[in-house]
Amino acid sequence: MPTDQRAWHAGLSCWRGREQCNDFSIGIELEGCDDQAYADEQYDALTDLLAALKRQYPTIGGDAIVGHSDIAPGRKTDPGPAFDWSRLSRMRDE
């Protein structure tokens, strides 16, 4: 889906005091379950996608990469406790 169109991924949501995250965010979905480890290939693909998005939107900072659980707590749980945010951060820094 083009990044300038709404993906309708967030639903009722709020991030940094702004509601309706569908209006200003890019939704990325990973296949899996909250409590199962994500595959190496998923981290590789996600890192590549984030690098491409960073080139297209250079003002996006690493602190703006969050899970659905951050923008809709109590309603959404993904990517879940099995997602290794530290690993993603290290891979993005390489």
PDB file of C-alpha atoms in Angstrom:
ATOM      1  CA  MET A   1       0.000   0.000   0.000  1.00  0.00           C
ATOM      2  CA  PRO A   2       1.402   3.462  -0.785  1.00  0.00           C
ATOM      3  CA  THR A   3       2.642   5.274   2.308  1.00  0.00           C
ATOM      4  CA  ASP A   4       0.575   8.364   1.499  1.00  0.00           C
ATOM      5  CA  GLN A   5      -2.678   6.415   1.931  1.00  0.00           C
ATOM      6  CA  ARG A   6      -4.337   5.282   5.144  1.00  0.00           C
ATOM      7  CA  ALA A   7      -3.859   1.635   6.015  1.00  0.00           C
ATOM      8  CA  TRP A   8      -6.495   1.739   8.779  1.00  0.00           C
ATOM      9  CA  HIS A   9      -4.174  -0.265  11.020  1.00  0.00           C
ATOM     10  CA  ALA A  10      -4.411   1.726  14.222  1.00  0.00           C
ATOM     11  CA  GLY A  11      -8.088   2.202  14.963  1.00  0.00           C
ATOM     12  CA  LEU A  12      -8.767   4.056  18.206  1.00  0.00           C
ATOM     13  CA  SER A  13      -5.254   5.222  19.047  1.00  0.00           C
ATOM     14  CA  CYS A  14      -3.063   7.961  20.487  1.00  0.00           C
ATOM     15  CA  TRP A  15       0.673   8.703  20.260  1.00  0.00           C
ATOM     16  CA  ARG A  16       2.422  11.616  21.950  1.00  0.00           C
ATOM     17  CA  GLY A  17      -0.899  13.311  22.577  1.00  0.00           C
ATOM     18  CA  ARG A  18      -2.151  12.986  19.010  1.00  0.00           C
ATOM     19  CA  GLU A  19      -5.211  10.841  18.437  1.00  0.00           C
ATOM     20  CA  GLN A  20      -6.214   8.994  15.267  1.00  0.00           C
ATOM     21  CA  CYS A  21      -2.785   7.613  14.401  1.00  0.00           C
ATOM     22  CA  ASN A  22      -4.075   6.442  11.013  1.00  0.00           C
ATOM     23  CA  ASP A  23      -3.918  10.114   9.984  1.00  0.00           C
ATOM     24  CA  PHE A  24      -0.164  10.493  10.502  1.00  0.00           C
ATOM     25  CA  SER A  25       1.503   7.094  10.735  1.00  0.00           C
ATOM     26  CA  ILE A  26       2.746   4.290   8.524  1.00  0.00           C
ATOM     27  CA  GLY A  27       1.507   0.866   9.583  1.00  0.00           C
ATOM     28  CA  ILE A  28       3.792  -2.146   9.296  1.00  0.00           C
ATOM     29  CA  GLU A  29       2.429  -5.579  10.061  1.00  0.00           C
ATOM     30  CA  LEU A  30       4.511  -8.612  11.016  1.00  0.00           C
ATOM     31  CA  GLU A  31       3.045 -12.090  10.772  1.00  0.00           C
ATOM     32  CA  GLY A  32       3.189 -14.012  14.013  1.00  0.00           C
ATOM     33  CA  CYS A  33       1.934 -14.372  17.552  1.00  0.00           C
ATOM     34  CA  ASP A  34       2.731 -12.147  20.491  1.00  0.00           C
ATOM     35  CA  ASP A  35       4.393 -14.943  22.432  1.00  0.00           C
ATOM     36  CA  GLN A  36       6.406 -16.622  19.660  1.00  0.00           C
ATOM     37  CA  ALA A  37       9.805 -15.458  18.479  1.00  0.00           C
ATOM     38  CA  TYR A  38       9.931 -13.671  15.155  1.00  0.00           C
ATOM     39  CA  ALA A  39      12.055 -15.199  12.390  1.00  0.00           C
ATOM     40  CA  ASP A  40      15.445 -13.783  11.433  1.00  0.00           C
ATOM     41  CA  GLU A  41      14.028 -13.090   7.971  1.00  0.00           C
ATOM     42  CA  GLN A  42      11.340 -10.888   9.496  1.00  0.00           C
ATOM     43  CA  TYR A  43      13.916  -8.772  11.310  1.00  0.00           C
ATOM     44  CA  ASP A  44      15.972  -8.543   8.094  1.00  0.00           C
ATOM     45  CA  ALA A  45      12.965  -7.498   6.003  1.00  0.00           C
ATOM     46  CA  LEU A  46      11.793  -5.038   8.656  1.00  0.00           C
ATOM     47  CA  THR A  47      15.248  -3.462   8.879  1.00  0.00           C
ATOM     48  CA  ASP A  48      15.359  -3.069   5.082  1.00  0.00           C
ATOM     49  CA  LEU A  49      11.872  -1.557   5.043  1.00  0.00           C
ATOM     50  CA  LEU A  50      12.704   0.886   7.834  1.00  0.00           C
ATOM     51  CA  ALA A  51      15.865   1.968   5.984  1.00  0.00           C
ATOM     52  CA  ALA A  52      13.813   2.635   2.836  1.00  0.00           C
ATOM     53  CA  LEU A  53      11.234   4.591   4.831  1.00  0.00           C
ATOM     54  CA  LYS A  54      14.006   6.599   6.504  1.00  0.00           C
ATOM     55  CA  ARG A  55      15.314   7.585   3.062  1.00  0.00           C
ATOM     56  CA  GLN A  56      11.816   8.643   1.999  1.00  0.00           C
ATOM     57  CA  TYR A  57      10.971  10.340   5.316  1.00  0.00           C
ATOM     58  CA  PRO A  58      14.299  11.464   6.850  1.00  0.00           C
ATOM     59  CA  THR A  59      12.659  13.169   9.833  1.00  0.00           C
ATOM     60  CA  ILE A  60      11.340   9.883  11.246  1.00  0.00           C
ATOM     61  CA  GLY A  61      13.419   9.166  14.333  1.00  0.00           C
ATOM     62  CA  GLY A  62      14.052   5.790  15.888  1.00  0.00           C
ATOM     63  CA  ASP A  63      11.952   6.783  18.888  1.00  0.00           C
ATOM     64  CA  ALA A  64       8.929   7.044  16.581  1.00  0.00           C
ATOM     65  CA  ILE A  65       9.063   3.356  15.674  1.00  0.00           C
ATOM     66  CA  VAL A  66       6.553   1.787  18.031  1.00  0.00           C
ATOM     67  CA  GLY A  67       4.153  -1.113  18.258  1.00  0.00           C
ATOM     68  CA  HIS A  68       0.398  -1.151  18.045  1.00  0.00           C
ATOM     69  CA  SER A  69       0.550  -1.904  21.766  1.00  0.00           C
ATOM     70  CA  ASP A  70       2.099   1.556  22.291  1.00  0.00           C
ATOM     71  CA  ILE A  71      -0.560   3.481  20.399  1.00  0.00           C
ATOM     72  CA  ALA A  72      -3.564   1.429  21.519  1.00  0.00           C
ATOM     73  CA  PRO A  73      -2.675  -0.038  24.926  1.00  0.00           C
ATOM     74  CA  GLY A  74      -5.271  -2.354  26.363  1.00  0.00           C
ATOM     75  CA  ARG A  75      -6.738  -2.876  22.912  1.00  0.00           C
ATOM     76  CA  LYS A  76      -3.799  -4.072  20.802  1.00  0.00           C
ATOM     77  CA  THR A  77      -0.945  -6.278  21.969  1.00  0.00           C
ATOM     78  CA  ASP A  78       1.349  -6.594  18.969  1.00  0.00           C
ATOM     79  CA  PRO A  79       4.130  -7.003  18.319  1.00  0.00           C
ATOM     80  CA  GLY A  80       4.105  -8.534  21.797  1.00  0.00           C
ATOM     81  CA  PRO A  81       6.715  -9.565  24.350  1.00  0.00           C
ATOM     82  CA  ALA A  82       8.497 -11.917  21.934  1.00  0.00           C
ATOM     83  CA  PHE A  83       9.502  -9.009  19.690  1.00  0.00           C
ATOM     84  CA  ASP A  84      13.116  -8.043  20.357  1.00  0.00           C
ATOM     85  CA  TRP A  85      13.184  -4.233  20.205  1.00  0.00           C
ATOM     86  CA  SER A  86      16.872  -4.182  21.204  1.00  0.00           C
ATOM     87  CA  ARG A  87      17.729  -6.448  18.299  1.00  0.00           C
ATOM     88  CA  LEU A  88      15.848  -4.219  15.875  1.00  0.00           C
ATOM     89  CA  SER A  89      17.645  -1.162  17.226  1.00  0.00           C
ATOM     90  CA  ARG A  90      21.057  -2.823  16.829  1.00  0.00           C
ATOM     91  CA  MET A  91      20.244  -3.936  13.296  1.00  0.00           C
ATOM     92  CA  ARG A  92      19.082  -0.438  12.339  1.00  0.00           C
ATOM     93  CA  ASP A  93      22.341   1.011  13.661  1.00  0.00           C
ATOM     94  CA  GLU A  94      24.539  -1.328  11.587  1.00  0.00           C
TER      95      GLU A  94
END
